[in-house]
Amino acid sequence: MGRILAIDYGNKRVGLAVTDPLQLIASPLETIHSQDLLAYVKAYHQRDPLEALVVGMPRTLLNEDTNVTSAVVGLIRTLRRELPALPVHEIDERFTSRMAHAAMLAGGLSKKDRRDKATVDRVSATLILQSFLESR
């Protein structure tokens, strides 16, 4: 059984999370620059074969597109073209940033660490992945 990689895409940074090999636990992986995402996913997949990708789809509270939605749709199209054997799943990410801040507060992270956007992106990706695992 391969791992599942989750992507919390932003125009500047991308938060990544991955499951354990049994696909039971979602863990933060890292935050990378958005330009490096495709190369990173391909290299990771070669090193440690993935079973699927999960991409957070940004929507507003009214279920409308955000300023990042079109970029995420383009990313999904690219991932499906470049890695055709790898299923790409979309999941609603409406509340992940708020939930990430709450989780970091509950986890005892300092105010400085909670302000670190890279940390928020990794935790958001982990929440997206955990939500996907629970929905299956």
PDB file of N, CA and C in Angstrom, residues 35-123:
ATOM      1  N   GLN A  35       6.381  26.986  -7.207  1.00  0.00           N
ATOM      2  CA  GLN A  35       7.029  26.669  -8.487  1.00  0.00           C
ATOM      3  C   GLN A  35       7.716  25.308  -8.468  1.00  0.00           C
ATOM      4  N   ASP A  36       8.072  24.833  -7.296  1.00  0.00           N
ATOM      5  CA  ASP A  36       8.807  23.573  -7.171  1.00  0.00           C
ATOM      6  C   ASP A  36       7.903  22.359  -6.971  1.00  0.00           C
ATOM      7  N   LEU A  37       6.591  22.578  -6.932  1.00  0.00           N
ATOM      8  CA  LEU A  37       5.669  21.513  -6.542  1.00  0.00           C
ATOM      9  C   LEU A  37       5.705  20.298  -7.466  1.00  0.00           C
ATOM     10  N   LEU A  38       5.573  20.484  -8.755  1.00  0.00           N
ATOM     11  CA  LEU A  38       5.502  19.346  -9.677  1.00  0.00           C
ATOM     12  C   LEU A  38       6.778  18.504  -9.612  1.00  0.00           C
ATOM     13  N   ALA A  39       7.920  19.156  -9.625  1.00  0.00           N
ATOM     14  CA  ALA A  39       9.192  18.426  -9.537  1.00  0.00           C
ATOM     15  C   ALA A  39       9.285  17.682  -8.205  1.00  0.00           C
ATOM     16  N   TYR A  40       8.837  18.313  -7.133  1.00  0.00           N
ATOM     17  CA  TYR A  40       8.879  17.680  -5.809  1.00  0.00           C
ATOM     18  C   TYR A  40       7.999  16.426  -5.781  1.00  0.00           C
ATOM     19  N   VAL A  41       6.771  16.539  -6.284  1.00  0.00           N
ATOM     20  CA  VAL A  41       5.846  15.401  -6.274  1.00  0.00           C
ATOM     21  C   VAL A  41       6.401  14.255  -7.116  1.00  0.00           C
ATOM     22  N   LYS A  42       6.945  14.564  -8.277  1.00  0.00           N
ATOM     23  CA  LYS A  42       7.517  13.516  -9.126  1.00  0.00           C
ATOM     24  C   LYS A  42       8.686  12.821  -8.429  1.00  0.00           C
ATOM     25  N   ALA A  43       9.581  13.603  -7.830  1.00  0.00           N
ATOM     26  CA  ALA A  43      10.736  13.028  -7.134  1.00  0.00           C
ATOM     27  C   ALA A  43      10.290  12.187  -5.941  1.00  0.00           C
ATOM     28  N   TYR A  44       9.309  12.673  -5.194  1.00  0.00           N
ATOM     29  CA  TYR A  44       8.808  11.927  -4.036  1.00  0.00           C
ATOM     30  C   TYR A  44       8.191  10.608  -4.492  1.00  0.00           C
ATOM     31  N   HIS A  45       7.410  10.660  -5.569  1.00  0.00           N
ATOM     32  CA  HIS A  45       6.737   9.471  -6.100  1.00  0.00           C
ATOM     33  C   HIS A  45       7.748   8.435  -6.593  1.00  0.00           C
ATOM     34  N   GLN A  46       8.859   8.874  -7.154  1.00  0.00           N
ATOM     35  CA  GLN A  46       9.905   7.941  -7.584  1.00  0.00           C
ATOM     36  C   GLN A  46      10.601   7.295  -6.390  1.00  0.00           C
ATOM     37  N   ARG A  47      10.842   8.096  -5.363  1.00  0.00           N
ATOM     38  CA  ARG A  47      11.545   7.639  -4.165  1.00  0.00           C
ATOM     39  C   ARG A  47      10.662   6.751  -3.286  1.00  0.00           C
ATOM     40  N   ASP A  48       9.400   7.117  -3.146  1.00  0.00           N
ATOM     41  CA  ASP A  48       8.465   6.420  -2.268  1.00  0.00           C
ATOM     42  C   ASP A  48       7.108   6.420  -2.968  1.00  0.00           C
ATOM     43  N   PRO A  49       6.788   5.375  -3.735  1.00  0.00           N
ATOM     44  CA  PRO A  49       5.586   5.387  -4.570  1.00  0.00           C
ATOM     45  C   PRO A  49       4.324   5.782  -3.814  1.00  0.00           C
ATOM     46  N   LEU A  50       3.590   6.691  -4.431  1.00  0.00           N
ATOM     47  CA  LEU A  50       2.340   7.185  -3.872  1.00  0.00           C
ATOM     48  C   LEU A  50       1.170   6.392  -4.431  1.00  0.00           C
ATOM     49  N   GLU A  51       0.111   6.302  -3.656  1.00  0.00           N
ATOM     50  CA  GLU A  51      -1.110   5.662  -4.139  1.00  0.00           C
ATOM     51  C   GLU A  51      -2.098   6.688  -4.667  1.00  0.00           C
ATOM     52  N   ALA A  52      -2.049   7.911  -4.129  1.00  0.00           N
ATOM     53  CA  ALA A  52      -2.975   8.955  -4.570  1.00  0.00           C
ATOM     54  C   ALA A  52      -2.482  10.316  -4.098  1.00  0.00           C
ATOM     55  N   LEU A  53      -3.075  11.356  -4.698  1.00  0.00           N
ATOM     56  CA  LEU A  53      -2.851  12.736  -4.278  1.00  0.00           C
ATOM     57  C   LEU A  53      -4.189  13.319  -3.844  1.00  0.00           C
ATOM     58  N   VAL A  54      -4.152  14.168  -2.833  1.00  0.00           N
ATOM     59  CA  VAL A  54      -5.351  14.869  -2.367  1.00  0.00           C
ATOM     60  C   VAL A  54      -5.023  16.353  -2.415  1.00  0.00           C
ATOM     61  N   VAL A  55      -5.848  17.113  -3.111  1.00  0.00           N
ATOM     62  CA  VAL A  55      -5.616  18.539  -3.270  1.00  0.00           C
ATOM     63  C   VAL A  55      -6.775  19.303  -2.640  1.00  0.00           C
ATOM     64  N   GLY A  56      -6.436  20.241  -1.773  1.00  0.00           N
ATOM     65  CA  GLY A  56      -7.459  21.084  -1.159  1.00  0.00           C
ATOM     66  C   GLY A  56      -7.996  22.073  -2.171  1.00  0.00           C
ATOM     67  N   MET A  57      -9.333  22.114  -2.310  1.00  0.00           N
ATOM     68  CA  MET A  57      -9.979  23.037  -3.244  1.00  0.00           C
ATOM     69  C   MET A  57     -10.483  24.250  -2.467  1.00  0.00           C
ATOM     70  N   PRO A  58      -9.885  25.424  -2.710  1.00  0.00           N
ATOM     71  CA  PRO A  58     -10.296  26.619  -1.967  1.00  0.00           C
ATOM     72  C   PRO A  58     -11.639  27.157  -2.447  1.00  0.00           C
ATOM     73  N   ARG A  59     -12.546  27.375  -1.512  1.00  0.00           N
ATOM     74  CA  ARG A  59     -13.864  27.940  -1.789  1.00  0.00           C
ATOM     75  C   ARG A  59     -14.186  28.939  -0.679  1.00  0.00           C
ATOM     76  N   THR A  60     -15.062  29.880  -0.960  1.00  0.00           N
ATOM     77  CA  THR A  60     -15.501  30.812   0.069  1.00  0.00           C
ATOM     78  C   THR A  60     -16.593  30.144   0.897  1.00  0.00           C
ATOM     79  N   LEU A  61     -17.008  30.822   1.958  1.00  0.00           N
ATOM     80  CA  LEU A  61     -18.092  30.287   2.786  1.00  0.00           C
ATOM     81  C   LEU A  61     -19.390  30.149   2.002  1.00  0.00           C
ATOM     82  N   LEU A  62     -19.530  30.943   0.935  1.00  0.00           N
ATOM     83  CA  LEU A  62     -20.717  30.861   0.081  1.00  0.00           C
ATOM     84  C   LEU A  62     -20.525  29.882  -1.071  1.00  0.00           C
ATOM     85  N   ASN A  63     -19.490  29.069  -0.991  1.00  0.00           N
ATOM     86  CA  ASN A  63     -19.157  28.055  -2.001  1.00  0.00           C
ATOM     87  C   ASN A  63     -18.835  28.672  -3.366  1.00  0.00           C
ATOM     88  N   GLU A  64     -18.195  29.828  -3.345  1.00  0.00           N
ATOM     89  CA  GLU A  64     -17.782  30.489  -4.573  1.00  0.00           C
ATOM     90  C   GLU A  64     -16.263  30.360  -4.723  1.00  0.00           C
ATOM     91  N   ASP A  65     -15.774  30.590  -5.940  1.00  0.00           N
ATOM     92  CA  ASP A  65     -14.342  30.544  -6.189  1.00  0.00           C
ATOM     93  C   ASP A  65     -13.611  31.627  -5.404  1.00  0.00           C
ATOM     94  N   THR A  66     -12.363  31.321  -5.023  1.00  0.00           N
ATOM     95  CA  THR A  66     -11.493  32.328  -4.416  1.00  0.00           C
ATOM     96  C   THR A  66     -10.495  32.780  -5.468  1.00  0.00           C
ATOM     97  N   ASN A  67      -9.574  33.648  -5.078  1.00  0.00           N
ATOM     98  CA  ASN A  67      -8.560  34.098  -6.032  1.00  0.00           C
ATOM     99  C   ASN A  67      -7.537  33.008  -6.350  1.00  0.00           C
ATOM    100  N   VAL A  68      -7.550  31.885  -5.619  1.00  0.00           N
ATOM    101  CA  VAL A  68      -6.596  30.796  -5.839  1.00  0.00           C
ATOM    102  C   VAL A  68      -7.255  29.603  -6.547  1.00  0.00           C
ATOM    103  N   THR A  69      -8.579  29.579  -6.598  1.00  0.00           N
ATOM    104  CA  THR A  69      -9.293  28.415  -7.136  1.00  0.00           C
ATOM    105  C   THR A  69      -8.852  28.060  -8.553  1.00  0.00           C
ATOM    106  N   SER A  70      -8.730  29.042  -9.429  1.00  0.00           N
ATOM    107  CA  SER A  70      -8.357  28.738 -10.816  1.00  0.00           C
ATOM    108  C   SER A  70      -6.948  28.151 -10.891  1.00  0.00           C
ATOM    109  N   ALA A  71      -6.040  28.619 -10.036  1.00  0.00           N
ATOM    110  CA  ALA A  71      -4.687  28.058 -10.011  1.00  0.00           C
ATOM    111  C   ALA A  71      -4.715  26.606  -9.545  1.00  0.00           C
ATOM    112  N   VAL A  72      -5.572  26.288  -8.583  1.00  0.00           N
ATOM    113  CA  VAL A  72      -5.678  24.912  -8.091  1.00  0.00           C
ATOM    114  C   VAL A  72      -6.282  24.007  -9.164  1.00  0.00           C
ATOM    115  N   VAL A  73      -7.271  24.500  -9.887  1.00  0.00           N
ATOM    116  CA  VAL A  73      -7.854  23.719 -10.990  1.00  0.00           C
ATOM    117  C   VAL A  73      -6.777  23.424 -12.038  1.00  0.00           C
ATOM    118  N   GLY A  74      -5.955  24.419 -12.356  1.00  0.00           N
ATOM    119  CA  GLY A  74      -4.845  24.217 -13.295  1.00  0.00           C
ATOM    120  C   GLY A  74      -3.830  23.218 -12.765  1.00  0.00           C
ATOM    121  N   LEU A  75      -3.544  23.296 -11.470  1.00  0.00           N
ATOM    122  CA  LEU A  75      -2.619  22.343 -10.851  1.00  0.00           C
ATOM    123  C   LEU A  75      -3.152  20.921 -10.967  1.00  0.00           C
ATOM    124  N   ILE A  76      -4.419  20.727 -10.678  1.00  0.00           N
ATOM    125  CA  ILE A  76      -5.022  19.387 -10.754  1.00  0.00           C
ATOM    126  C   ILE A  76      -4.940  18.857 -12.181  1.00  0.00           C
ATOM    127  N   ARG A  77      -5.212  19.708 -13.140  1.00  0.00           N
ATOM    128  CA  ARG A  77      -5.118  19.319 -14.549  1.00  0.00           C
ATOM    129  C   ARG A  77      -3.686  18.893 -14.894  1.00  0.00           C
ATOM    130  N   THR A  78      -2.708  19.661 -14.417  1.00  0.00           N
ATOM    131  CA  THR A  78      -1.304  19.344 -14.670  1.00  0.00           C
ATOM    132  C   THR A  78      -0.904  18.031 -14.008  1.00  0.00           C
ATOM    133  N   LEU A  79      -1.310  17.847 -12.757  1.00  0.00           N
ATOM    134  CA  LEU A  79      -0.972  16.607 -12.044  1.00  0.00           C
ATOM    135  C   LEU A  79      -1.560  15.389 -12.757  1.00  0.00           C
ATOM    136  N   ARG A  80      -2.787  15.513 -13.218  1.00  0.00           N
ATOM    137  CA  ARG A  80      -3.427  14.385 -13.921  1.00  0.00           C
ATOM    138  C   ARG A  80      -2.754  14.095 -15.251  1.00  0.00           C
ATOM    139  N   ARG A  81      -2.247  15.132 -15.918  1.00  0.00           N
ATOM    140  CA  ARG A  81      -1.556  14.942 -17.196  1.00  0.00           C
ATOM    141  C   ARG A  81      -0.151  14.363 -16.979  1.00  0.00           C
ATOM    142  N   GLU A  82       0.578  14.896 -15.991  1.00  0.00           N
ATOM    143  CA  GLU A  82       1.965  14.487 -15.753  1.00  0.00           C
ATOM    144  C   GLU A  82       2.081  13.147 -15.018  1.00  0.00           C
ATOM    145  N   LEU A  83       1.090  12.809 -14.209  1.00  0.00           N
ATOM    146  CA  LEU A  83       1.111  11.561 -13.431  1.00  0.00           C
ATOM    147  C   LEU A  83      -0.215  10.820 -13.646  1.00  0.00           C
ATOM    148  N   PRO A  84      -0.441  10.333 -14.875  1.00  0.00           N
ATOM    149  CA  PRO A  84      -1.757   9.772 -15.220  1.00  0.00           C
ATOM    150  C   PRO A  84      -2.153   8.534 -14.417  1.00  0.00           C
ATOM    151  N   ALA A  85      -1.215   7.787 -13.889  1.00  0.00           N
ATOM    152  CA  ALA A  85      -1.545   6.570 -13.142  1.00  0.00           C
ATOM    153  C   ALA A  85      -1.912   6.871 -11.694  1.00  0.00           C
ATOM    154  N   LEU A  86      -1.728   8.107 -11.266  1.00  0.00           N
ATOM    155  CA  LEU A  86      -1.949   8.488  -9.879  1.00  0.00           C
ATOM    156  C   LEU A  86      -3.295   9.213  -9.737  1.00  0.00           C
ATOM    157  N   PRO A  87      -4.237   8.638  -8.978  1.00  0.00           N
ATOM    158  CA  PRO A  87      -5.515   9.332  -8.785  1.00  0.00           C
ATOM    159  C   PRO A  87      -5.314  10.656  -8.045  1.00  0.00           C
ATOM    160  N   VAL A  88      -6.027  11.687  -8.480  1.00  0.00           N
ATOM    161  CA  VAL A  88      -5.971  12.996  -7.826  1.00  0.00           C
ATOM    162  C   VAL A  88      -7.375  13.302  -7.311  1.00  0.00           C
ATOM    163  N   HIS A  89      -7.498  13.448  -5.991  1.00  0.00           N
ATOM    164  CA  HIS A  89      -8.786  13.719  -5.354  1.00  0.00           C
ATOM    165  C   HIS A  89      -8.821  15.172  -4.893  1.00  0.00           C
ATOM    166  N   GLU A  90      -9.987  15.793  -5.035  1.00  0.00           N
ATOM    167  CA  GLU A  90     -10.189  17.157  -4.540  1.00  0.00           C
ATOM    168  C   GLU A  90     -10.977  17.076  -3.237  1.00  0.00           C
ATOM    169  N   ILE A  91     -10.649  17.953  -2.301  1.00  0.00           N
ATOM    170  CA  ILE A  91     -11.400  18.006  -1.049  1.00  0.00           C
ATOM    171  C   ILE A  91     -11.580  19.468  -0.645  1.00  0.00           C
ATOM    172  N   ASP A  92     -12.735  19.778  -0.131  1.00  0.00           N
ATOM    173  CA  ASP A  92     -13.079  21.127   0.306  1.00  0.00           C
ATOM    174  C   ASP A  92     -12.126  21.542   1.434  1.00  0.00           C
ATOM    175  N   GLU A  93     -11.520  22.697   1.281  1.00  0.00           N
ATOM    176  CA  GLU A  93     -10.574  23.146   2.305  1.00  0.00           C
ATOM    177  C   GLU A  93     -11.030  24.439   2.969  1.00  0.00           C
ATOM    178  N   ARG A  94     -12.315  24.689   2.974  1.00  0.00           N
ATOM    179  CA  ARG A  94     -12.844  25.961   3.468  1.00  0.00           C
ATOM    180  C   ARG A  94     -12.370  26.372   4.855  1.00  0.00           C
ATOM    181  N   PHE A  95     -12.342  25.463   5.788  1.00  0.00           N
ATOM    182  CA  PHE A  95     -12.063  25.839   7.169  1.00  0.00           C
ATOM    183  C   PHE A  95     -10.682  25.401   7.661  1.00  0.00           C
ATOM    184  N   THR A  96      -9.823  24.921   6.764  1.00  0.00           N
ATOM    185  CA  THR A  96      -8.572  24.323   7.233  1.00  0.00           C
ATOM    186  C   THR A  96      -7.631  25.325   7.888  1.00  0.00           C
ATOM    187  N   SER A  97      -7.530  26.547   7.378  1.00  0.00           N
ATOM    188  CA  SER A  97      -6.614  27.508   8.005  1.00  0.00           C
ATOM    189  C   SER A  97      -7.072  27.846   9.417  1.00  0.00           C
ATOM    190  N   ARG A  98      -8.356  28.055   9.587  1.00  0.00           N
ATOM    191  CA  ARG A  98      -8.887  28.352  10.919  1.00  0.00           C
ATOM    192  C   ARG A  98      -8.690  27.150  11.845  1.00  0.00           C
ATOM    193  N   MET A  99      -8.950  25.954  11.339  1.00  0.00           N
ATOM    194  CA  MET A  99      -8.756  24.747  12.140  1.00  0.00           C
ATOM    195  C   MET A  99      -7.274  24.536  12.459  1.00  0.00           C
ATOM    196  N   ALA A 100      -6.395  24.888  11.518  1.00  0.00           N
ATOM    197  CA  ALA A 100      -4.956  24.748  11.751  1.00  0.00           C
ATOM    198  C   ALA A 100      -4.517  25.651  12.896  1.00  0.00           C
ATOM    199  N   HIS A 101      -5.005  26.894  12.902  1.00  0.00           N
ATOM    200  CA  HIS A 101      -4.661  27.803  13.995  1.00  0.00           C
ATOM    201  C   HIS A 101      -5.169  27.260  15.332  1.00  0.00           C
ATOM    202  N   ALA A 102      -6.389  26.733  15.336  1.00  0.00           N
ATOM    203  CA  ALA A 102      -6.955  26.174  16.568  1.00  0.00           C
ATOM    204  C   ALA A 102      -6.154  24.961  17.039  1.00  0.00           C
ATOM    205  N   ALA A 103      -5.751  24.104  16.103  1.00  0.00           N
ATOM    206  CA  ALA A 103      -4.975  22.909  16.460  1.00  0.00           C
ATOM    207  C   ALA A 103      -3.609  23.290  17.008  1.00  0.00           C
ATOM    208  N   MET A 104      -2.986  24.301  16.418  1.00  0.00           N
ATOM    209  CA  MET A 104      -1.675  24.731  16.895  1.00  0.00           C
ATOM    210  C   MET A 104      -1.787  25.366  18.285  1.00  0.00           C
ATOM    211  N   LEU A 105      -2.852  26.104  18.521  1.00  0.00           N
ATOM    212  CA  LEU A 105      -3.085  26.690  19.838  1.00  0.00           C
ATOM    213  C   LEU A 105      -3.297  25.587  20.872  1.00  0.00           C
ATOM    214  N   ALA A 106      -4.131  24.612  20.525  1.00  0.00           N
ATOM    215  CA  ALA A 106      -4.398  23.491  21.432  1.00  0.00           C
ATOM    216  C   ALA A 106      -3.136  22.660  21.665  1.00  0.00           C
ATOM    217  N   GLY A 107      -2.265  22.605  20.670  1.00  0.00           N
ATOM    218  CA  GLY A 107      -1.026  21.845  20.789  1.00  0.00           C
ATOM    219  C   GLY A 107       0.067  22.575  21.562  1.00  0.00           C
ATOM    220  N   GLY A 108      -0.213  23.804  21.969  1.00  0.00           N
ATOM    221  CA  GLY A 108       0.742  24.539  22.789  1.00  0.00           C
ATOM    222  C   GLY A 108       1.828  25.260  22.013  1.00  0.00           C
ATOM    223  N   LEU A 109       1.658  25.462  20.711  1.00  0.00           N
ATOM    224  CA  LEU A 109       2.668  26.195  19.948  1.00  0.00           C
ATOM    225  C   LEU A 109       2.694  27.653  20.381  1.00  0.00           C
ATOM    226  N   SER A 110       3.861  28.225  20.385  1.00  0.00           N
ATOM    227  CA  SER A 110       4.009  29.621  20.792  1.00  0.00           C
ATOM    228  C   SER A 110       3.344  30.535  19.763  1.00  0.00           C
ATOM    229  N   LYS A 111       3.097  31.769  20.186  1.00  0.00           N
ATOM    230  CA  LYS A 111       2.475  32.740  19.291  1.00  0.00           C
ATOM    231  C   LYS A 111       3.330  32.945  18.042  1.00  0.00           C
ATOM    232  N   LYS A 112       4.650  32.970  18.232  1.00  0.00           N
ATOM    233  CA  LYS A 112       5.582  33.140  17.103  1.00  0.00           C
ATOM    234  C   LYS A 112       5.428  31.988  16.105  1.00  0.00           C
ATOM    235  N   ASP A 113       5.370  30.757  16.604  1.00  0.00           N
ATOM    236  CA  ASP A 113       5.230  29.594  15.719  1.00  0.00           C
ATOM    237  C   ASP A 113       3.870  29.582  15.019  1.00  0.00           C
ATOM    238  N   ARG A 114       2.832  30.039  15.712  1.00  0.00           N
ATOM    239  CA  ARG A 114       1.495  30.068  15.095  1.00  0.00           C
ATOM    240  C   ARG A 114       1.407  31.112  13.989  1.00  0.00           C
ATOM    241  N   ARG A 115       2.268  32.118  14.039  1.00  0.00           N
ATOM    242  CA  ARG A 115       2.280  33.146  12.993  1.00  0.00           C
ATOM    243  C   ARG A 115       3.080  32.717  11.768  1.00  0.00           C
ATOM    244  N   ASP A 116       3.859  31.668  11.892  1.00  0.00           N
ATOM    245  CA  ASP A 116       4.675  31.181  10.780  1.00  0.00           C
ATOM    246  C   ASP A 116       3.765  30.551   9.731  1.00  0.00           C
ATOM    247  N   LYS A 117       3.660  31.213   8.581  1.00  0.00           N
ATOM    248  CA  LYS A 117       2.727  30.755   7.547  1.00  0.00           C
ATOM    249  C   LYS A 117       3.093  29.384   6.997  1.00  0.00           C
ATOM    250  N   ALA A 118       4.374  29.064   6.966  1.00  0.00           N
ATOM    251  CA  ALA A 118       4.796  27.741   6.486  1.00  0.00           C
ATOM    252  C   ALA A 118       4.262  26.649   7.410  1.00  0.00           C
ATOM    253  N   THR A 119       4.288  26.907   8.707  1.00  0.00           N
ATOM    254  CA  THR A 119       3.744  25.936   9.664  1.00  0.00           C
ATOM    255  C   THR A 119       2.243  25.790   9.470  1.00  0.00           C
ATOM    256  N   VAL A 120       1.553  26.906   9.303  1.00  0.00           N
ATOM    257  CA  VAL A 120       0.100  26.870   9.069  1.00  0.00           C
ATOM    258  C   VAL A 120      -0.212  26.062   7.809  1.00  0.00           C
ATOM    259  N   ASP A 121       0.578  26.239   6.752  1.00  0.00           N
ATOM    260  CA  ASP A 121       0.353  25.508   5.502  1.00  0.00           C
ATOM    261  C   ASP A 121       0.534  23.998   5.692  1.00  0.00           C
ATOM    262  N   ARG A 122       1.548  23.601   6.439  1.00  0.00           N
ATOM    263  CA  ARG A 122       1.770  22.165   6.695  1.00  0.00           C
ATOM    264  C   ARG A 122       0.635  21.572   7.523  1.00  0.00           C
ATOM    265  N   VAL A 123       0.220  22.294   8.549  1.00  0.00           N
ATOM    266  CA  VAL A 123      -0.878  21.799   9.391  1.00  0.00           C
ATOM    267  C   VAL A 123      -2.171  21.756   8.587  1.00  0.00           C
TER     268      VAL A 123
END
